[in-house]
Amino acid sequence: MTVLSPPLLSWCSLAVSLPSLESCCSSGLGPCRPSSSTAPPSVVPTFLGRTPYFSPGEGPAQEALQSLSRRLQVQEKEMELVKAALAEALRLLRLQAPPTSLQDPGTLGPPRGSSPAAPPGLPPTCSPSLVSRGTQTEAEVEVEPSPGPPGLSNGPPAPPGGSEEPSGTQSEGGGSSSSGTGSPGPPGILRLAQPPQRTDTPRRNSSSSSPSERPRQKLSRKAASSANLLLRSGSTESRGGKDPLSSPGGPGSRRSNYNLEGISVKMFLRGRPITMYIPSGIRSLEELPSGPPPETLSLDWVYGYRGRDSRSNLFVLRSGEVVYFIACVVVLYRPGGGPGGPGGGGQRHYRGHTDCVRCLAVHPDGVRVASGQTAGVDKDGKPLQPVVHVWDSETLLKLQEIGLGAFERGVGALAFSVADQGAFLCVVDDSNEHMLSVWDCSRGTKLAEIKSTNDSVLAVGFNPRDSSSIVTSGKSHVHFWNWNGGTGIPGNGTLTRKQGVFGKYKKPKFIPCFVFLPDGDILTGDSEGNILTWGRSLSDSRTPGRGGAKETYGIVAQAHAHEGSIFALCLRRDGTVLSGGGRDRRLAQWGPGLVALQEAEIPEHFGAVRAIAEGPGSELLVGTTKNALLRGDLAQGFSPVIQGHTDELWGLCTHPFQNRFLTCGHDRQLCLWDGEGHALAWSIDLKETGLCADFHPSGAVVAVGLNTGRWLVLDTETREIVSDITDGNEQLSVVRYSPDGLYLAIGSHDNMIYIYSVSSDGAKSSRFGRCVGHSSFITHLDWSKDGNFIMSNSGDYEILYWDVAGGCKLLRNRYESRDREWATYTCVLGFHVYGVWPDGSDGTDINSLCRSHNERIVAVADDFCKVHLFQYPCARAKAPSLVYGGHGSHVTSVRFTHDDSHLISLGGKDASIFQWRVLGAGGTGPVPTTPSRTPSLSPASSLDV
């Protein structure tokens, strides 16, 4: 028998000395109501809330009612006093007796050990289910049904074994699905348990409850309020003196989000709160890393070449390097020097541009290069103006910036003059009038400018024998320009145009290319597959020319060279001409008089010829419309040295133990890349758009998710499809094998995660279950290190946790997952990475995230063409990062290789693949392979970001 201490006896005697409350307590319906005999029959008080309303009456009756009101107020004060007395009595009982002594023997309680562990800082004698650590941030508290008698509970008991497919849940991010089922917070948040509800219970926010149910609801609210008061004295000290706030609500009200003191942090996306629980090891958030990481990135290799939609994009420098561009990077490829790459090639990169490069020109000295970029916008929406950079290919230093603010939309074509050693540069922009301008290269000043035509201009060039002569060609035109420099004074030069006359020849729709012959004639290639020879001739009344000049250019010869359009012409050192066809993919060599000498056909999977450049000896370099760069000659044929995708990229995964990675995208190609050899190992046609992929831990197979709900498993050696399964008809956004390879999780846009059991070799799969509970499409997911749990993000910023091994059950108490270790970290929402989000983010600014295997750094791909590098964990608001540019479109994915020596990033619309080398502190070498443990995170103080 428990002996009560003197203070406890005094409190109990005080409670017993209040006989006037007996009728109130026995009724259980809130404030005590006076009996009808207290007031005269003619005057009956009506209570609205806590304020009595009296009907009109006589003087004595009015005095009686006022007396009754005073008595009611006294009884309410006595009720508050007895509540405080009971609270103190219960607190002293908990300190003097084991918790089981407070339980009614006839009441069923939870089994021993079934309650969750207490949060750090609670006394061991205090049950976690009786301690409130939360402060309310919204006005309502949801009362959820729970089996058993009414009482106080931490939440619904865990369901029996089997798969749970809840119809809805409230996420850690604050979002809730359509069913409105709230998800509990951590231990200590009090929730009122109700008896099982009938199936015909009114829907959420329904006000159709019957009058007989209203007193019961009032009693429930009263019990909840009293329960909070009972706990107040017992937990004030551990909460820093802050009392929990109570806001009762009926069964149909919405559950609030809790900003837990010392347990959580909160961030907002589009005004939506996202609560994340702090792991139980950090004493203070201040001890987390605060600066940028010591590791840095260096661009090692760029896969791809922009041949799909650009011209003037392939040249050979004096050093023997091949110069071309993709995205915002101009690549200098060294076919025969340096380690790595096909044929021992290497790469250097000019990265001075802020948006996509559209055209190139090489100075007559073979060293200086001019590159023009398109217009764009920065991350704040401010326009980035098109500009031309003149830079040194040996030092990669920018020498001159030409035309900033003078061009519209972008730079479409440019060329150096030849006769005067490259003193001038002509530029055509992408405005409606396609402005043609001439610039002084050394001073960067504009000498002349004129509107060229409203039709598209595809090529421009100086006559190599006369710098005052310029030629442009494009849609249905060839224009011959004469310009006068105006004694070198900026803006005083003039340009006059003469139009090429087709005469009896059919006027083609497009003239994409031209080349100057040593004798002064000009060859043009057109969309009809013809090579036309243009020469000067006197004009007459039958061949009028523009500008009133007596001399004009006319066609003197024609040769049908290709089936379909001619995309490229190249004058070789021996005086012969090369032409590249579009539809027929033929590369032909022509002698004097356009006599065919030799030809070769480009394989179909490389596409049509886009550009031709002459290498050393008889070697040729050919750029194709399928973004490949080929090397070879007409006799021996051609082989690829640079390859890439041709459309938007999304899928990326790295091999578990080799320096290989796999990509897929909207071009329906699945490509395996050799990161050491910088070459394409193999590619296959998926027939559908590939959006995600992941290697099995054995590396023997790879799973690929498509945009139709199908997913494939392919053997990485034979490239054969060993499994072909469809789940729903929505696109798949993520596939991920568990660390042990026993499960495969597939996240779909139908809001579900499909779980499959996988054989040891990964070749066979069988449906294990489904994770149902997200209210939007799945965006990211990760497995725990033990392979039993999943963390997932969705399109409406939810963070949910799942017990896969236990039957694909949703873990309603997310607080218990705060210390779980994850095999990978690619979810963009979570405590360990919330610091990567910028201010004012709309929730779509970050497309991909990846933690390194040594758990030291985090790479982030954003919507503003940038790759960021943060320290891990990144759990401080506005965390600094190292920012790397080069992509010309949104960066869709980033992944570290198996040994963290490299980072792979994918461009979206630019179809580029960047391979970054990860350097250690100070950029002195690779990152050490020994993992360093990061500080653990323990409750400190609540932080809103």
XYZ file of C-alpha atoms in Angstrom, residues 154-587:
434
model
C 0.132 8.276 -27.741
C -1.555 7.088 -30.895
C -3.217 4.050 -32.409
C -1.561 0.752 -31.559
C 0.573 -0.897 -34.202
C -1.574 -3.045 -36.503
C -0.987 -6.780 -36.591
C 1.399 -8.248 -39.153
C 0.618 -7.902 -42.799
C 0.627 -5.214 -45.428
C -0.940 -1.908 -44.526
C -2.320 0.271 -47.280
C -3.703 3.377 -45.576
C -6.040 5.529 -47.574
C -4.187 8.645 -46.510
C -1.773 10.094 -44.026
C -0.333 13.376 -42.972
C 3.291 13.610 -44.025
C 6.283 15.002 -42.219
C 6.099 17.799 -44.712
C 2.687 18.793 -43.442
C 0.685 17.559 -46.430
C -2.228 15.200 -46.018
C -3.940 12.873 -48.396
C -7.602 12.836 -49.208
C -8.696 10.639 -46.341
C -7.425 13.006 -43.711
C -5.854 10.400 -41.453
C -3.359 12.243 -39.270
C 0.085 10.889 -38.603
C 1.219 11.023 -34.998
C 4.132 13.046 -33.772
C 6.885 11.850 -31.469
C 6.264 10.328 -28.048
C 4.825 12.878 -25.695
C 2.189 14.436 -27.915
C -1.084 13.700 -26.176
C -3.942 12.435 -28.258
C -7.400 11.536 -27.089
C -8.347 7.960 -27.930
C -11.989 7.370 -28.929
C -14.034 4.184 -29.197
C -14.349 2.717 -32.692
C -16.474 4.966 -34.865
C -19.433 3.781 -36.853
C -18.981 3.382 -40.583
C -21.509 6.126 -41.222
C -19.573 8.747 -39.285
C -19.992 12.200 -40.884
C -17.139 13.370 -43.090
C -14.429 15.823 -42.030
C -15.712 19.253 -40.932
C -19.267 17.893 -41.005
C -21.632 19.694 -38.617
C -24.434 17.130 -38.780
C -23.865 15.562 -35.311
C -27.044 14.749 -33.404
C -27.984 16.601 -30.179
C -27.366 13.445 -28.157
C -23.731 13.334 -29.337
C -22.887 16.919 -28.425
C -22.606 16.354 -24.633
C -20.304 13.397 -25.354
C -18.097 15.586 -27.538
C -17.996 18.237 -24.809
C -16.936 15.586 -22.324
C -14.149 14.445 -24.671
C -12.883 17.983 -25.024
C -13.079 18.459 -21.271
C -11.048 15.291 -20.719
C -8.402 16.401 -23.194
C -8.109 19.799 -21.541
C -7.871 18.240 -18.103
C -5.237 15.793 -19.296
C -3.030 18.599 -20.518
C -3.458 20.369 -17.192
C -2.542 17.224 -15.278
C 0.734 16.948 -17.162
C 1.655 20.593 -16.863
C 3.356 20.447 -13.498
C 5.254 17.267 -14.345
C 7.012 18.398 -17.495
C 7.509 22.131 -17.138
C 11.110 21.871 -16.051
C 12.203 19.663 -18.935
C 10.512 22.014 -21.406
C 12.281 25.107 -20.163
C 9.238 26.401 -18.288
C 6.920 26.402 -21.315
C 3.474 24.939 -20.835
C 1.831 22.918 -23.578
C -1.116 24.599 -25.227
C -4.336 22.783 -25.792
C -6.855 23.403 -28.537
C -9.555 20.783 -28.472
C -11.328 19.667 -31.584
C -13.887 17.106 -32.573
C -13.323 13.921 -34.514
C -13.674 15.747 -37.828
C -11.104 18.469 -37.218
C -7.680 18.601 -38.833
C -4.617 17.580 -36.882
C -2.120 20.379 -36.341
C 1.598 20.447 -37.043
C 3.789 20.554 -33.967
C 6.951 22.601 -33.708
C 8.638 20.395 -31.144
C 10.892 22.103 -28.652
C 14.402 20.700 -29.162
C 13.192 17.899 -31.422
C 12.514 19.376 -34.845
C 13.303 22.052 -37.364
C 10.881 23.519 -39.831
C 11.205 24.941 -43.310
C 8.638 26.304 -45.728
C 8.165 25.660 -49.447
C 5.502 27.769 -51.134
C 4.316 28.703 -47.669
C 3.875 25.077 -46.697
C 5.551 23.985 -43.438
C 7.827 20.957 -43.563
C 8.813 19.552 -40.167
C 11.944 17.421 -39.828
C 12.988 15.617 -36.641
C 16.516 16.045 -35.320
C 18.489 12.808 -34.790
C 19.241 12.074 -31.158
C 22.896 12.971 -30.929
C 23.464 16.660 -31.584
C 23.836 18.798 -28.525
C 23.464 21.941 -30.590
C 22.817 22.767 -34.208
C 25.744 25.146 -33.979
C 28.201 22.248 -33.917
C 27.200 21.186 -37.431
C 29.454 22.111 -40.383
C 28.832 25.714 -41.394
C 31.208 26.492 -44.266
C 31.684 25.198 -47.792
C 33.272 21.759 -48.127
C 37.062 21.382 -48.397
C 36.553 19.163 -51.458
C 36.316 20.785 -54.886
C 35.289 19.744 -58.381
C 37.299 19.926 -61.582
C 35.687 19.267 -64.963
C 37.345 16.112 -66.238
C 35.348 15.138 -69.335
C 32.317 16.250 -71.319
C 30.336 13.613 -73.198
C 28.461 14.810 -76.251
C 28.659 17.288 -79.105
C 26.013 19.769 -80.240
C 25.389 18.718 -83.820
C 21.655 18.250 -83.649
C 20.682 21.919 -84.129
C 23.822 23.998 -84.705
C 26.386 24.753 -87.432
C 29.890 26.225 -87.508
C 30.739 23.926 -84.635
C 33.843 21.914 -85.581
C 37.399 23.158 -86.273
C 40.999 22.015 -85.857
C 43.493 24.333 -84.117
C 47.155 24.807 -84.890
C 48.003 22.600 -81.912
C 46.093 19.707 -83.490
C 43.282 19.941 -80.959
C 39.726 19.668 -82.210
C 37.486 22.473 -80.948
C 33.712 22.104 -80.664
C 31.028 23.001 -78.140
C 28.160 21.613 -76.117
C 26.025 23.426 -73.542
C 28.029 26.407 -72.177
C 31.417 24.719 -72.648
C 33.818 24.920 -75.570
C 35.747 21.642 -75.660
C 39.312 21.292 -76.914
C 39.730 17.598 -77.679
C 43.213 16.174 -78.120
C 42.905 13.037 -80.298
C 46.437 11.727 -79.867
C 47.949 13.237 -76.734
C 47.565 12.421 -73.088
C 46.269 9.386 -71.249
C 42.723 8.116 -71.380
C 40.082 8.312 -74.045
C 39.816 6.556 -77.372
C 43.183 6.695 -79.090
C 44.781 8.327 -76.042
C 42.724 11.534 -76.200
C 42.248 14.240 -73.592
C 40.104 17.328 -73.095
C 40.466 20.923 -72.007
C 37.557 23.281 -71.554
C 36.811 26.963 -71.994
C 34.048 27.793 -69.507
C 33.724 31.562 -69.774
C 30.182 31.571 -71.180
C 27.054 32.022 -69.076
C 24.634 30.415 -71.536
C 24.651 27.955 -74.406
C 27.282 28.434 -77.114
C 25.799 28.586 -80.612
C 28.708 29.116 -83.041
C 32.500 29.162 -83.354
C 35.170 30.757 -85.542
C 38.935 30.168 -85.495
C 41.372 33.015 -86.115
C 43.811 32.642 -89.056
C 46.639 32.205 -86.530
C 45.013 28.937 -85.394
C 45.231 29.972 -81.740
C 42.543 32.529 -81.049
C 38.917 31.438 -81.041
C 35.667 33.413 -81.151
C 32.555 31.835 -79.640
C 29.058 33.312 -79.532
C 26.387 32.503 -76.966
C 22.635 32.763 -76.898
C 20.571 34.998 -74.630
C 19.218 33.596 -71.382
C 18.103 34.478 -67.879
C 19.766 34.053 -64.512
C 18.182 32.458 -61.458
C 16.533 35.769 -60.518
C 14.901 36.086 -63.920
C 17.200 38.855 -65.139
C 18.133 38.586 -68.834
C 21.608 37.463 -69.825
C 22.620 39.287 -72.982
C 24.193 37.450 -75.912
C 27.874 38.163 -76.423
C 30.957 37.015 -78.351
C 34.088 35.921 -76.488
C 37.487 36.045 -78.162
C 39.891 33.851 -76.187
C 43.305 32.209 -76.346
C 43.120 28.439 -76.894
C 46.546 27.894 -75.317
C 45.912 29.680 -72.022
C 42.080 29.507 -72.061
C 42.040 33.202 -71.086
C 39.440 35.585 -72.442
C 41.030 38.308 -74.587
C 38.018 40.339 -75.649
C 34.289 40.531 -75.038
C 32.495 41.808 -78.103
C 28.957 43.053 -78.554
C 27.590 42.962 -75.026
C 24.201 44.642 -75.339
C 24.436 44.924 -79.141
C 22.877 41.570 -80.096
C 19.354 40.246 -79.685
C 18.319 36.686 -78.759
C 21.686 35.205 -79.619
C 24.664 35.012 -81.931
C 23.763 32.899 -84.955
C 26.945 32.973 -87.047
C 30.379 34.642 -87.022
C 33.674 34.632 -88.961
C 37.162 36.173 -88.844
C 38.616 38.009 -91.812
C 41.558 36.253 -93.512
C 43.268 38.685 -95.894
C 44.318 41.078 -93.118
C 45.351 38.414 -90.567
C 42.064 38.376 -88.705
C 41.742 42.054 -87.897
C 37.929 42.013 -88.243
C 35.050 39.870 -87.085
C 31.609 39.771 -88.699
C 28.594 38.675 -86.641
C 24.979 37.885 -87.469
C 22.547 37.829 -84.541
C 19.217 36.029 -84.130
C 16.961 39.083 -84.105
C 14.047 39.372 -86.515
C 16.162 41.503 -88.895
C 19.271 39.310 -88.432
C 21.566 42.272 -87.954
C 24.952 41.955 -89.701
C 27.787 43.814 -87.964
C 31.563 44.151 -88.444
C 33.861 44.562 -85.410
C 37.472 45.528 -84.759
C 38.888 42.474 -82.963
C 41.692 44.287 -81.147
C 39.537 47.122 -79.797
C 36.188 45.391 -79.546
C 34.440 48.280 -81.342
C 31.677 48.074 -83.918
C 32.635 49.472 -87.335
C 29.440 48.898 -89.334
C 25.964 47.407 -88.939
C 22.963 46.760 -91.191
C 19.732 44.793 -91.312
C 20.410 41.759 -93.461
C 17.065 39.975 -94.007
C 13.981 38.767 -92.207
C 14.747 35.220 -93.309
C 17.031 32.996 -91.268
C 20.775 33.362 -91.853
C 22.698 30.089 -91.516
C 26.267 30.987 -92.553
C 28.562 34.027 -92.885
C 32.167 34.456 -94.049
C 34.819 36.880 -95.340
C 36.280 36.428 -98.798
C 39.800 35.121 -98.028
C 41.280 37.364 -100.764
C 39.344 40.547 -99.944
C 38.217 41.506 -96.451
C 35.789 44.069 -97.847
C 33.693 41.254 -99.290
C 31.304 39.268 -97.058
C 28.885 36.487 -97.984
C 25.780 35.334 -96.080
C 23.419 32.481 -96.921
C 20.295 30.986 -95.419
C 16.654 30.578 -96.225
C 16.165 31.079 -100.015
C 19.004 33.561 -100.395
C 22.689 34.167 -101.002
C 23.791 37.742 -100.281
C 27.095 39.315 -101.285
C 28.119 42.317 -99.164
C 30.673 45.079 -99.668
C 31.717 47.111 -96.680
C 33.716 50.279 -96.206
C 35.500 50.593 -92.889
C 35.087 54.380 -92.691
C 38.787 55.010 -91.874
C 38.470 52.876 -88.762
C 36.100 55.228 -86.913
C 33.524 53.199 -84.920
C 30.099 53.265 -86.533
C 31.171 55.123 -89.681
C 31.459 52.042 -91.903
C 28.848 51.170 -94.489
C 27.556 47.870 -95.866
C 25.901 47.392 -99.257
C 24.202 44.227 -100.449
C 24.059 42.389 -103.779
C 21.690 39.487 -104.136
C 22.684 36.287 -105.832
C 20.635 35.639 -108.962
C 19.429 32.066 -109.588
C 18.239 32.791 -113.122
C 17.137 29.615 -114.887
C 18.032 27.413 -111.900
C 15.485 26.377 -109.311
C 15.652 28.495 -106.188
C 16.224 26.172 -103.238
C 14.433 26.527 -99.929
C 17.649 26.623 -97.880
C 21.326 27.217 -98.579
C 22.993 25.998 -95.362
C 26.679 26.245 -96.354
C 29.232 27.708 -98.749
C 32.998 27.697 -99.326
C 35.439 29.972 -101.185
C 37.558 28.470 -103.978
C 41.145 29.590 -104.654
C 40.116 31.188 -107.971
C 37.551 33.456 -106.312
C 34.432 31.461 -107.130
C 32.035 30.353 -104.415
C 30.426 26.922 -103.951
C 27.095 26.635 -102.134
C 25.287 23.540 -100.886
C 21.489 23.638 -100.782
C 18.471 21.733 -99.599
C 17.938 20.196 -103.056
C 21.241 18.310 -102.853
C 22.939 20.543 -105.445
C 26.346 22.181 -105.353
C 26.168 25.543 -107.179
C 29.195 27.453 -108.458
C 28.815 31.236 -108.204
C 30.880 33.705 -110.228
C 30.848 37.425 -110.931
C 29.065 38.609 -114.066
C 27.791 41.897 -115.550
C 24.142 42.554 -114.881
C 21.648 43.285 -117.651
C 17.959 43.947 -117.866
C 17.141 40.239 -117.717
C 19.197 39.589 -114.562
C 18.492 42.540 -112.273
C 20.513 42.826 -109.109
C 19.740 44.499 -105.795
C 21.432 47.811 -105.037
C 21.664 49.062 -108.643
C 25.227 47.802 -109.135
C 26.411 46.833 -112.582
C 28.182 43.712 -111.353
C 26.405 40.818 -109.711
C 26.934 37.165 -108.792
C 25.328 34.404 -110.816
C 25.411 30.627 -111.090
C 27.955 29.366 -113.571
C 27.719 25.626 -112.864
C 25.571 23.106 -111.022
C 26.186 19.530 -109.886
C 23.729 17.196 -108.172
C 25.766 15.786 -105.312
C 23.418 14.261 -102.705
C 19.940 12.963 -102.094
C 18.486 15.488 -99.742
C 20.085 18.535 -98.234
C 23.825 19.307 -98.138
C 24.754 20.375 -94.607
C 28.525 20.939 -94.897
C 31.252 21.890 -97.376
C 34.988 21.817 -96.635
C 37.957 22.958 -98.759
C 40.918 20.612 -98.286
C 44.571 21.576 -98.399
C 45.006 19.863 -101.779
C 42.252 22.001 -103.345
C 39.575 19.317 -103.408
C 36.189 19.854 -101.775
C 34.307 17.627 -99.335
C 30.518 17.643 -99.077
C 28.356 16.051 -96.407
C 24.804 14.924 -97.097
C 21.846 14.847 -94.795
C 19.412 12.238 -95.971
C 21.930 9.965 -97.684
C 24.610 10.376 -94.941
C 27.316 10.353 -97.631
C 30.662 12.085 -97.415
